[in-house]
XYZ file of C-alpha atoms in Angstrom:
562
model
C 0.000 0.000 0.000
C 1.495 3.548 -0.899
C 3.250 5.502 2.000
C 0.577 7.350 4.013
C -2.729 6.255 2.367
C -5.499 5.617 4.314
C -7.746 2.601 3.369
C -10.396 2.909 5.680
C -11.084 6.685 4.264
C -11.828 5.349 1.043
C -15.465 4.670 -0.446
C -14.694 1.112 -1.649
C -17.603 1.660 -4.311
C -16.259 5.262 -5.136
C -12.785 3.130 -5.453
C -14.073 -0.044 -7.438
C -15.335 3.088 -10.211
C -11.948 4.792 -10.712
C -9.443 3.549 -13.386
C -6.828 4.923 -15.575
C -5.748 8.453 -14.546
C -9.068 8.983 -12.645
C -7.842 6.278 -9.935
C -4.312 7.836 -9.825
C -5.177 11.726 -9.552
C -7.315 10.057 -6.047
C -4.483 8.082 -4.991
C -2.338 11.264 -4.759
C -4.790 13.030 -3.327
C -5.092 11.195 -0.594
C -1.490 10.345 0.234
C 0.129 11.918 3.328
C 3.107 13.993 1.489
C 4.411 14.998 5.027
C 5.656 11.879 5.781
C 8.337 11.996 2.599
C 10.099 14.320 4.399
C 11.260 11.558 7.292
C 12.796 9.649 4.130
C 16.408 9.358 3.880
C 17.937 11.821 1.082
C 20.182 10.556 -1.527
C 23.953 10.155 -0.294
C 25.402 13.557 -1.329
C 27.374 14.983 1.085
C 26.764 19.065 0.745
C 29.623 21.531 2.837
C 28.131 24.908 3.889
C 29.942 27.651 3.159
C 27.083 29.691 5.404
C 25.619 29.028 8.929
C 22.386 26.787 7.717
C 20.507 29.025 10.184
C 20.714 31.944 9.113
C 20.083 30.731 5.377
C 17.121 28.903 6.360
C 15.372 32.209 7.444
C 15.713 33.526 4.197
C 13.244 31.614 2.165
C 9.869 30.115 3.095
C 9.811 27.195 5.440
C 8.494 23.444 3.935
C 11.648 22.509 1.483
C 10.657 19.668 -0.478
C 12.783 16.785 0.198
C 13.984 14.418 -2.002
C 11.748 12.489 -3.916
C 11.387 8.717 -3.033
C 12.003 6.042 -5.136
C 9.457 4.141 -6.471
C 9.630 0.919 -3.871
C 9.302 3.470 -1.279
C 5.934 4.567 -2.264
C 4.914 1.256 -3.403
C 4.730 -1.018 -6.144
C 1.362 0.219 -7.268
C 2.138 3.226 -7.434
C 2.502 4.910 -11.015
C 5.545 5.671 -13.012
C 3.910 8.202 -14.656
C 3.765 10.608 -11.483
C 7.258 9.183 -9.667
C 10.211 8.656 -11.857
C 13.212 6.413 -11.256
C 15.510 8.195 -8.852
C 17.816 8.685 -11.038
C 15.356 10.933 -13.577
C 13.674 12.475 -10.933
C 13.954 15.854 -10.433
C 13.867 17.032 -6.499
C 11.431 19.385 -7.035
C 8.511 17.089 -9.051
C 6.252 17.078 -5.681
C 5.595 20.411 -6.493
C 3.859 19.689 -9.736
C 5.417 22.983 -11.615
C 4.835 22.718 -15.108
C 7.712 24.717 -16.284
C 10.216 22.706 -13.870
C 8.978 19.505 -15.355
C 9.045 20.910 -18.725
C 12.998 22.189 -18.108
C 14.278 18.756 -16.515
C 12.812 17.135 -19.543
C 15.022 19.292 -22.133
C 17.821 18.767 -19.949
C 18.354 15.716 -19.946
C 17.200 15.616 -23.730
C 20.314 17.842 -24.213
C 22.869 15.358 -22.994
C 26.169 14.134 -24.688
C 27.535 10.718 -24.351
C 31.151 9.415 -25.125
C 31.066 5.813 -24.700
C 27.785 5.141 -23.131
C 28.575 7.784 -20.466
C 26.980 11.284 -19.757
C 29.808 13.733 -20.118
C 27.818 17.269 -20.975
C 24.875 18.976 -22.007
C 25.211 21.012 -25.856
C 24.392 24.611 -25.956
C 20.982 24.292 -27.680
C 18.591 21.880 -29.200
C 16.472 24.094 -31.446
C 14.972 21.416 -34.156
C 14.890 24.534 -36.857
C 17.638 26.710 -36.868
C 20.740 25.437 -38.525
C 23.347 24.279 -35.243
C 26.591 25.897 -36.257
C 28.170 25.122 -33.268
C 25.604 25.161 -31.060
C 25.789 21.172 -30.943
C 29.221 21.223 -29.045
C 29.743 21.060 -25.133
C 30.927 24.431 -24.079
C 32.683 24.909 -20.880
C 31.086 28.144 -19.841
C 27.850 26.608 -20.588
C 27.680 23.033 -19.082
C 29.088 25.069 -15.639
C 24.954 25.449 -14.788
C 23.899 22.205 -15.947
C 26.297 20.459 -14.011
C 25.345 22.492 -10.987
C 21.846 20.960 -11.603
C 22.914 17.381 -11.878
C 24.734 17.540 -8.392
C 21.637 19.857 -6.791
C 19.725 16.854 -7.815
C 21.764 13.798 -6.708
C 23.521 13.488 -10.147
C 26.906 14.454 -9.751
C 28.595 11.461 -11.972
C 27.955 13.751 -14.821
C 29.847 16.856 -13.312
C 32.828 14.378 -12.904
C 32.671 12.810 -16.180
C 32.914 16.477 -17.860
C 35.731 17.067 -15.647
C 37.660 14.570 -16.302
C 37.455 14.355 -20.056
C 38.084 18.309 -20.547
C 40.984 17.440 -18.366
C 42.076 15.289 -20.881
C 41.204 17.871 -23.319
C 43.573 20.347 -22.236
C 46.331 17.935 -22.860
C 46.378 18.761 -26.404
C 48.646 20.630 -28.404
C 47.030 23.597 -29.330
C 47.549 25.179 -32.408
C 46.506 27.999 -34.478
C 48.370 28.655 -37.825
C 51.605 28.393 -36.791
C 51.546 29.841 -33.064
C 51.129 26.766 -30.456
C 49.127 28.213 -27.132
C 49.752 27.592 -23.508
C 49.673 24.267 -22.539
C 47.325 24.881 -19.435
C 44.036 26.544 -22.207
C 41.188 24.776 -21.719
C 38.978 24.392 -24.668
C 36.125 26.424 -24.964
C 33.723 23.689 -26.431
C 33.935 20.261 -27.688
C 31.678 17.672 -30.104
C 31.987 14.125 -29.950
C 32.056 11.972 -32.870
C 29.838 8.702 -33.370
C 31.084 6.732 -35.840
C 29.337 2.718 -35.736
C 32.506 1.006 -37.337
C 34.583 2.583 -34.307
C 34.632 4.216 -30.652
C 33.742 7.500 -30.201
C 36.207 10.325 -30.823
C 36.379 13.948 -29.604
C 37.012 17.207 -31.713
C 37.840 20.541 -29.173
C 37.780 24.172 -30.055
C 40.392 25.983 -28.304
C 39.688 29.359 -30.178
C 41.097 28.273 -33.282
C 37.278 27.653 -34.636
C 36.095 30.637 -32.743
C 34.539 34.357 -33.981
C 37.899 36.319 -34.032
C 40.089 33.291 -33.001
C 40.508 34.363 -29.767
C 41.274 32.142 -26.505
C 38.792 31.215 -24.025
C 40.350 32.669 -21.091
C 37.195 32.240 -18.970
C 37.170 27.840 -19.889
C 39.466 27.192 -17.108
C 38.486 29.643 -14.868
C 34.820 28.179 -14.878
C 36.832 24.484 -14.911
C 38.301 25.114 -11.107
C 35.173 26.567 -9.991
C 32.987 23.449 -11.004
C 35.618 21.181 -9.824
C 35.465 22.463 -6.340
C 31.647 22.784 -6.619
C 31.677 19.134 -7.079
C 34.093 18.247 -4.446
C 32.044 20.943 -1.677
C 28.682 18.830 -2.548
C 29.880 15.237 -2.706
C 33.237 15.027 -0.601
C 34.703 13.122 -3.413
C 38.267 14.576 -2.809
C 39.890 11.923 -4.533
C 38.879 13.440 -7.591
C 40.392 16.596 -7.116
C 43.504 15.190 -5.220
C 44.257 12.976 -8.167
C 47.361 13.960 -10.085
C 46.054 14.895 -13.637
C 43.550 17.140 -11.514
C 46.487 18.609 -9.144
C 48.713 19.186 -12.742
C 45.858 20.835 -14.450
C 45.037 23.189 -11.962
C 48.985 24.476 -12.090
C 49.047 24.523 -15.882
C 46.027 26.966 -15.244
C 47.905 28.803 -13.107
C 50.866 29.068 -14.515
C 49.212 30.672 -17.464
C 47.534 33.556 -15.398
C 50.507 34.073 -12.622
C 53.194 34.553 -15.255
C 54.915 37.182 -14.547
C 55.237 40.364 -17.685
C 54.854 43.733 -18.571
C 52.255 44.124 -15.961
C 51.445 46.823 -13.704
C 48.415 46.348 -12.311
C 47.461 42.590 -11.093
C 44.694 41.971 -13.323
C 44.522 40.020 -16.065
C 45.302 41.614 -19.513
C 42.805 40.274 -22.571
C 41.157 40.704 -25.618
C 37.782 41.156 -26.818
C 35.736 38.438 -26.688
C 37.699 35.764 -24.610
C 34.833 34.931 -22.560
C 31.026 35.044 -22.306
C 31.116 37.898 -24.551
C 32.767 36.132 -27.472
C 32.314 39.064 -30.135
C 34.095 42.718 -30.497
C 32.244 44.650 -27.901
C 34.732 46.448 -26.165
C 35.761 44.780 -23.485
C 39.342 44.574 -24.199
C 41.870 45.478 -21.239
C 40.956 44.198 -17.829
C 36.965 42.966 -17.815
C 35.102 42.960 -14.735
C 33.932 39.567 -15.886
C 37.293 38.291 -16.151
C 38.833 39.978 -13.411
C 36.112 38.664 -10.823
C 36.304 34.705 -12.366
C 39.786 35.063 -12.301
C 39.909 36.224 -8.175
C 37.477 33.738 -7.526
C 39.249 30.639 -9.665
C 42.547 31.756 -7.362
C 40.489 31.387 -4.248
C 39.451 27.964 -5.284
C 42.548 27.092 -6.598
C 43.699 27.393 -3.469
C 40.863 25.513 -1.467
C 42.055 22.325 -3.970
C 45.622 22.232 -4.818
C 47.696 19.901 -2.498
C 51.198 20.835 -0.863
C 52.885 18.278 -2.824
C 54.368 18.317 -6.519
C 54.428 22.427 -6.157
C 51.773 22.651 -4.905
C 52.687 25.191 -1.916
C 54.685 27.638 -4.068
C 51.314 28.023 -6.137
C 49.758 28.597 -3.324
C 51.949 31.231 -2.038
C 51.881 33.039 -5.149
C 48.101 32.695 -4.959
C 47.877 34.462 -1.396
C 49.816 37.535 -2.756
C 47.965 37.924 -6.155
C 45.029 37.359 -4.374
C 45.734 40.357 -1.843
C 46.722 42.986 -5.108
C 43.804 41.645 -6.955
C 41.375 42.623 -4.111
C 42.791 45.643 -3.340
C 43.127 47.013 -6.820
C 39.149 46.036 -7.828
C 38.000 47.284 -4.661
C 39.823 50.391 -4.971
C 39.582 51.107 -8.751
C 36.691 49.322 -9.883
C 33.875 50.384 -7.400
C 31.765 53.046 -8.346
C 28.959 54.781 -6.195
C 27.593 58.272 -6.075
C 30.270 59.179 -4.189
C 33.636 57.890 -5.836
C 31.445 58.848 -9.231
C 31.479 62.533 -7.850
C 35.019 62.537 -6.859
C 36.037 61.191 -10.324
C 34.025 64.076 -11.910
C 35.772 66.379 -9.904
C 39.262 64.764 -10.960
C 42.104 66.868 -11.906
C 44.143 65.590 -15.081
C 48.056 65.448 -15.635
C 48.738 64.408 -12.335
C 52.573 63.190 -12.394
C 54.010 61.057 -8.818
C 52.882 58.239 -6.761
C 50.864 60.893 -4.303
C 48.542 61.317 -7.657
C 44.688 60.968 -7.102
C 43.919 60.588 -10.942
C 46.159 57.369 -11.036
C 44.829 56.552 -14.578
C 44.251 59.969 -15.263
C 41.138 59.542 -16.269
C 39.624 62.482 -18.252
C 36.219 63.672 -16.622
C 34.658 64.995 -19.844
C 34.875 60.681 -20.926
C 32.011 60.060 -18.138
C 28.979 59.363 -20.237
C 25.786 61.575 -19.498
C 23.646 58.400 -18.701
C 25.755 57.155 -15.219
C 24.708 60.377 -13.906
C 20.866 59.584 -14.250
C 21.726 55.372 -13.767
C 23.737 56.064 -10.387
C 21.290 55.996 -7.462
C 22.203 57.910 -4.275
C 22.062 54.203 -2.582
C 23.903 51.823 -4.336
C 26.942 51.081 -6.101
C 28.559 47.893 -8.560
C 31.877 47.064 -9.988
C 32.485 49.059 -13.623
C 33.401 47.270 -16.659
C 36.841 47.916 -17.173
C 39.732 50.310 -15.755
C 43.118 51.206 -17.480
C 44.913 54.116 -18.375
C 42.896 57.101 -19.135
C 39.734 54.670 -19.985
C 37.209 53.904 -17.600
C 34.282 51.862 -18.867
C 31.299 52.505 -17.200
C 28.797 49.786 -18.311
C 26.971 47.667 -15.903
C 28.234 43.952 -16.485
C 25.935 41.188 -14.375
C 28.155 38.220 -14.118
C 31.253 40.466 -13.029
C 29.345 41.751 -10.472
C 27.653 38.499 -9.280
C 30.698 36.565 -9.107
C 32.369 39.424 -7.480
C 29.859 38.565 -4.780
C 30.083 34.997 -4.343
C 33.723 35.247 -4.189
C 34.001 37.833 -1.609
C 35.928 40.296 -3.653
C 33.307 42.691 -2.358
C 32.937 44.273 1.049
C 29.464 43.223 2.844
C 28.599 47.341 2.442
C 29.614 46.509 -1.589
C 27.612 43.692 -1.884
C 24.825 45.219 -0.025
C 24.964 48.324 -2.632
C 24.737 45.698 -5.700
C 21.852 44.500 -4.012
C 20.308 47.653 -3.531
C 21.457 49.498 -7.307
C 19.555 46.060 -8.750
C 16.161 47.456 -6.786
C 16.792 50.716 -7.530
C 17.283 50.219 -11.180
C 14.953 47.136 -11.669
C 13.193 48.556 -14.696
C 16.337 48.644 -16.332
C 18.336 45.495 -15.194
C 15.769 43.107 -14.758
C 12.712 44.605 -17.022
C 9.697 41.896 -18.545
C 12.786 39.195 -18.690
C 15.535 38.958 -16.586
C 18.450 39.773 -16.942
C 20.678 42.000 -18.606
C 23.767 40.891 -19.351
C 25.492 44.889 -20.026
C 24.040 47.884 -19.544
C 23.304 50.123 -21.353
C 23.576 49.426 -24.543
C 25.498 51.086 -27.359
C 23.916 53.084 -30.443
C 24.754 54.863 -32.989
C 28.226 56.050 -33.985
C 29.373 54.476 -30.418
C 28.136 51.119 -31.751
C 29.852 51.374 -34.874
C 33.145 52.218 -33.506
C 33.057 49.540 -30.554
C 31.415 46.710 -32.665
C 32.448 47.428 -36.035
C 29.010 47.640 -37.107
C 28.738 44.245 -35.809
C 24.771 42.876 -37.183
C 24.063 40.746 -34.247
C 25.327 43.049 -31.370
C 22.595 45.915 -32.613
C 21.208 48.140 -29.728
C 19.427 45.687 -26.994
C 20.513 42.934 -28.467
C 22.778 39.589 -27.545
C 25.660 40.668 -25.746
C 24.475 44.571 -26.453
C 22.581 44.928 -24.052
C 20.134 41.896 -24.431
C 18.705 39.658 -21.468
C 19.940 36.093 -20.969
C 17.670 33.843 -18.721
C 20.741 31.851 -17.768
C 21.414 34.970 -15.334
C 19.149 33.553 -12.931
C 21.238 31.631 -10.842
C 24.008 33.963 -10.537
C 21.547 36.708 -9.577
C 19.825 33.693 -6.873
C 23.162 32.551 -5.450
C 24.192 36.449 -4.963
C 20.891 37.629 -3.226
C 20.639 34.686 -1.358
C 24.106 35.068 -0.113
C 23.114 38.871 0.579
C 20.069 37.948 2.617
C 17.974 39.224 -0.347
C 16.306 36.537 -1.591
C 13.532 38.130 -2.571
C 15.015 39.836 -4.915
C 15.556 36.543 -6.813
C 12.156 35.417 -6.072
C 10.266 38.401 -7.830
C 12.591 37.615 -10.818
C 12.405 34.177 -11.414
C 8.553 34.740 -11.381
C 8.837 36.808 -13.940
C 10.910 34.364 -16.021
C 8.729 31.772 -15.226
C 5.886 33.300 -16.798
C 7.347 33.312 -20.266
C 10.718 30.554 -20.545
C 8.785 27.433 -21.158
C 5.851 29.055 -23.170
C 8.785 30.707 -25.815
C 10.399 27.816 -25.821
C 13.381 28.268 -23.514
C 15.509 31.264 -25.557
C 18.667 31.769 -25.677
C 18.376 35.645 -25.154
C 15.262 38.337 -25.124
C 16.072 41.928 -27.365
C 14.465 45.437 -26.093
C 15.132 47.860 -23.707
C 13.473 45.496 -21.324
C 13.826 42.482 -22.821
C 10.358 42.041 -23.851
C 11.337 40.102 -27.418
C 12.474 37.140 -28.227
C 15.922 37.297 -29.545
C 16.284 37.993 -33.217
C 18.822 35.281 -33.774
C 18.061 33.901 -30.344
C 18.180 29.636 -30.422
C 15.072 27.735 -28.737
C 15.513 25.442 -26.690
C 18.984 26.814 -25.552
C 20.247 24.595 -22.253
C 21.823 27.536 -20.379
C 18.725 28.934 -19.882
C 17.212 25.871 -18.802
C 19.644 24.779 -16.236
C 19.951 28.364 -15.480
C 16.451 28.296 -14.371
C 16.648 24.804 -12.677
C 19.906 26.075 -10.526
C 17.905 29.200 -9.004
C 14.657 27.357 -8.133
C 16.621 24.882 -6.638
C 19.065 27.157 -4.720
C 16.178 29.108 -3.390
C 14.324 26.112 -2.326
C 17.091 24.605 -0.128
C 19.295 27.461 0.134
C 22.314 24.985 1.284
C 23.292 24.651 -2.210
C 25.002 28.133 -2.045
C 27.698 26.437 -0.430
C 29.030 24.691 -4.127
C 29.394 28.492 -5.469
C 29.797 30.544 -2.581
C 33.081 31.545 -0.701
C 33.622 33.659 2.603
C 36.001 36.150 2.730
C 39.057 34.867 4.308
C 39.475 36.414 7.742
C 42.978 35.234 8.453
C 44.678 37.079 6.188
C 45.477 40.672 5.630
C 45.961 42.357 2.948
C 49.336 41.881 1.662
C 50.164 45.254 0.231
C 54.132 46.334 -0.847
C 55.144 49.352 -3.363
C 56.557 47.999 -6.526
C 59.929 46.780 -6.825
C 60.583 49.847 -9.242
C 60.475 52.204 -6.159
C 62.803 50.124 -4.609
C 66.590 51.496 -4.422
């Protein structure tokens, strides 16, 4: 008999008339859901990064547990309402179309090499033609995988991380320059072939819009492998050798020392979400925030041994510049936004205010309106005499979860995101830059580019997939209603439209021009933040606390040095 039904409450005649779905619909509602909840979860061990107290006040109480497998409930009990644990989503007691509808194209979306799960590609749309869309890219699966583990899945997470580990093995090429050993690639496509095994193919830029480098692949790479180990305790992955190697190769390639004066990371246009010319060359929030948060994983993962402990000592003292220099020159409130208007140019000595001497006359007249007198973010790029202004969301996210911000600059985020909801979140969250460029500005930036038009993709067009970052950040802020109010708004329209890749218009009210259906980001995106802000625990895979024990580690240059 099924868990928690009551026989004697039944009208055997009323019972004896039911068949089909008829007899099922009564079955469930009769059945006593509240005693799920003393079932055993799946074996996944989850570390907290937060005190589970304080998270727990955040969001409403009743968290659905996990759901039970089908012997549990009993054998008469049909498939068609309880899946095998393994398909399952945690979240199918609550009978939400679109959640059942997202799981569904999930797991449609998967990639097997040899009979084994090892990604998810970027989009399924049956009528647009699949370019590349068909591959496994790193960036993308990073979401996916986070809803594999969230859901007792994490075999998939490991498989990806183990075969783009192999991945980065190979020699890279493009024309005649070979790249640094430690690139991951920024997507992959496996080959089925019946007369033989399965082979891989990798991109590592050299297939890419502009043949640039995915500097963001490994970032993302560490991150998930430490997301993975936080959730299951499986530190035998991460302690295994190829891991341990990979993770210096990585590093190696972003610690080298150069030319460098500042320690951010120098780049080109699109090397990482934002693939395509949009002016983000120079030192990208998005970049600089994966990068300070890869570090502080890095350093959460690498062992002693083999090395290990000189990476990690160069890690403490970039990690101490980095957060000192974004913190410093990045932020941006009504405040430091007045100062800087009030700048004074040609400033020549280390006791300068203008460090970058940063012309005044460059701010653009819309910050002035955008800036609310509570509130603040991290800008989109500094350097000399440049300062880009733009609102970036996954910089400023990240920047978050990684503790590169203050609590009083993660409360400001927080509060610019309310204050400017019209224009950040809109009819579909979320925007991905703001504002966008037009006119002459556009064709100088872009180079006229036709898919980065005004409110468009990366130009200021909303991407769905935001959703998690935005739910990991406010629930880490105590804001998680914030996340709540958007995510109802997505859910509203993401399953109807057919799960988009991006939405165009000042607030996202459009479908994407040349946006792909069923586009996996934005479905895992949407499974990660209903999940995270159902059992807010999760935060722990993604979040990190600033590190108390250290202090800032702050020395002139070596060039003042007599």
């Amino acid at each position: 008999m099924p868990l928690g039904f009551d026989a004697s409450a039944a009208d055997p005649s009323d019972t004896a008339s039911r068949n089909g779905d008829a007899h099922l619909c009564d079955l469930i509602s009769d059945i006593d859901f509240s005693k799920l909840v003393a079932l055993k979860p799946r074996p996944i061990e989850t570390q907290r990064s937060l005190d589970e107290r304080t998270l727990s006040d955040l969001v409403s109480p009743g968290i659905s547990p996990l759901p039970p497998s089908r012997h549990e409930i009993g054998e008469n009990f049909s498939m068609n309402f309880f899946r095998s644990a393994s398909n399952t989503p945690r979240s199918l007691l609550d009978p939400n179309p679109a959640m059942i509808d997202a799981w569904e194209q999930l797991r449609r979306s998967l990639v097997y090499f040899r009979d084994k799960p090892i990604g998810t590609i970027a989009a399924n749309d049956p009528v647009e033609e699949s370019l590349n869309y068909n591959q496994v890219f790193v960036r993308d699966f990073v979401p996916s995988a986070l809803a594999f583990i969230m859901n007792g899945e994490p075999e998939i997470a490991k498989n990806f991380l183990m075969k783009t580990l192999r991945l980065q093995a190979w020699e890279k090429r493009i024309d005649c320059f070979t790249l640094g050993e430690g690139v991951m690639p920024a997507s992959f496509k496996v080959l089925h072939d019946p007369s033989r095994t399965d082979t891989m193919i990798a991109d590592f830029g050299e297939s890419a819009i502009g043949r640039v480098a995915p500097v963001d692949s490994g970032f993302w790479w560490i991150i998930l492998l430490r997301a993975y180990v936080k959730a299951t305790g499986d530190h035998n992955l991460s302690d295994d050798p190829d891991c341990q190697r990979g993770i210096r190769l990585i590093l190696t390639l972003c610690l080298s020392e150069g030319f460098d004066t500042f320690p951010t990371l120098l780049c080109a246009d699109g090397c990482c979400m934002i693939d395509r010319r949009m002016g983000i060359y120079g030192y990208p929030i998005e970049i600089q925030a994966l990068f300070f948060m890869a570090l502080r994983c890095a350093k959460f993962l690498l062992k002693p041994e083999a090395g290990g402990k000189e990476f990690i000592e160069r890690i403490d003292k970039r990690l101490h510049a980095l957060r000192y220099h974004l913190r410093s020159y990045f932020w941006l409130d009504f405040q430091q936004l007045n100062n800087i208007y009030r700048y004074k140019t040609e400033e020549y000595s280390h006791t300068a205010v203008n460090k970058f001497n940063v012309i005044p006359d460059s701010i653009p007249d819309w910050v002035f309106d955008f800036m609310p007198m509570k509130g603040g973010y991290f800008i989109g790029n500094v350097s000399p005499a440049r300062m880009d202004f733009r609102w970036f969301t996954i910089g400023n996210c990240v920047a978050i979860l990684s503790s590169l911000t203050t609590p009083e600059q993660a409360t400001a985020i927080m509060d610019l995101i309310e204050e400017r909801w019209d224009d950040l979140i809109g009819e579909m969250p979320l925007k991905v830059t703001y504002p966008a460029l037009e006119g002459h500005e556009w064709k100088i930036v872009t180079g006229c580019d036709p898919k980065n038009t005004r409110w468009s993709y990366h130009n200021g067009g909303s991407w769905p997939v935001l959703l998690w970052l935005l739910t990991a950040a406010c629930i880490k802020t105590g804001r998680p209603q914030i996340a709540r109010r958007a995510i109802e708004i997505a859910e509203a329209r993401l399953s109807k439209d057919g799960w988009p890749e991006y939405y165009d218009g000042k607030t996202g009210r459009y479908i994407g021009k040349q946006a792909r259906k069923l586009q996996t980001w934005s479905i895992a995106g949407y499974l990660v933040a209903k999940m995270m802000l159902e059992d807010p625990s999760h935060l722990g895979m993604v979040s990190l606390e600033e590190d108390k024990k250290t202090k800032p580690y702050l020395t002139r240059s070596n060039s003042w040095t007599c």
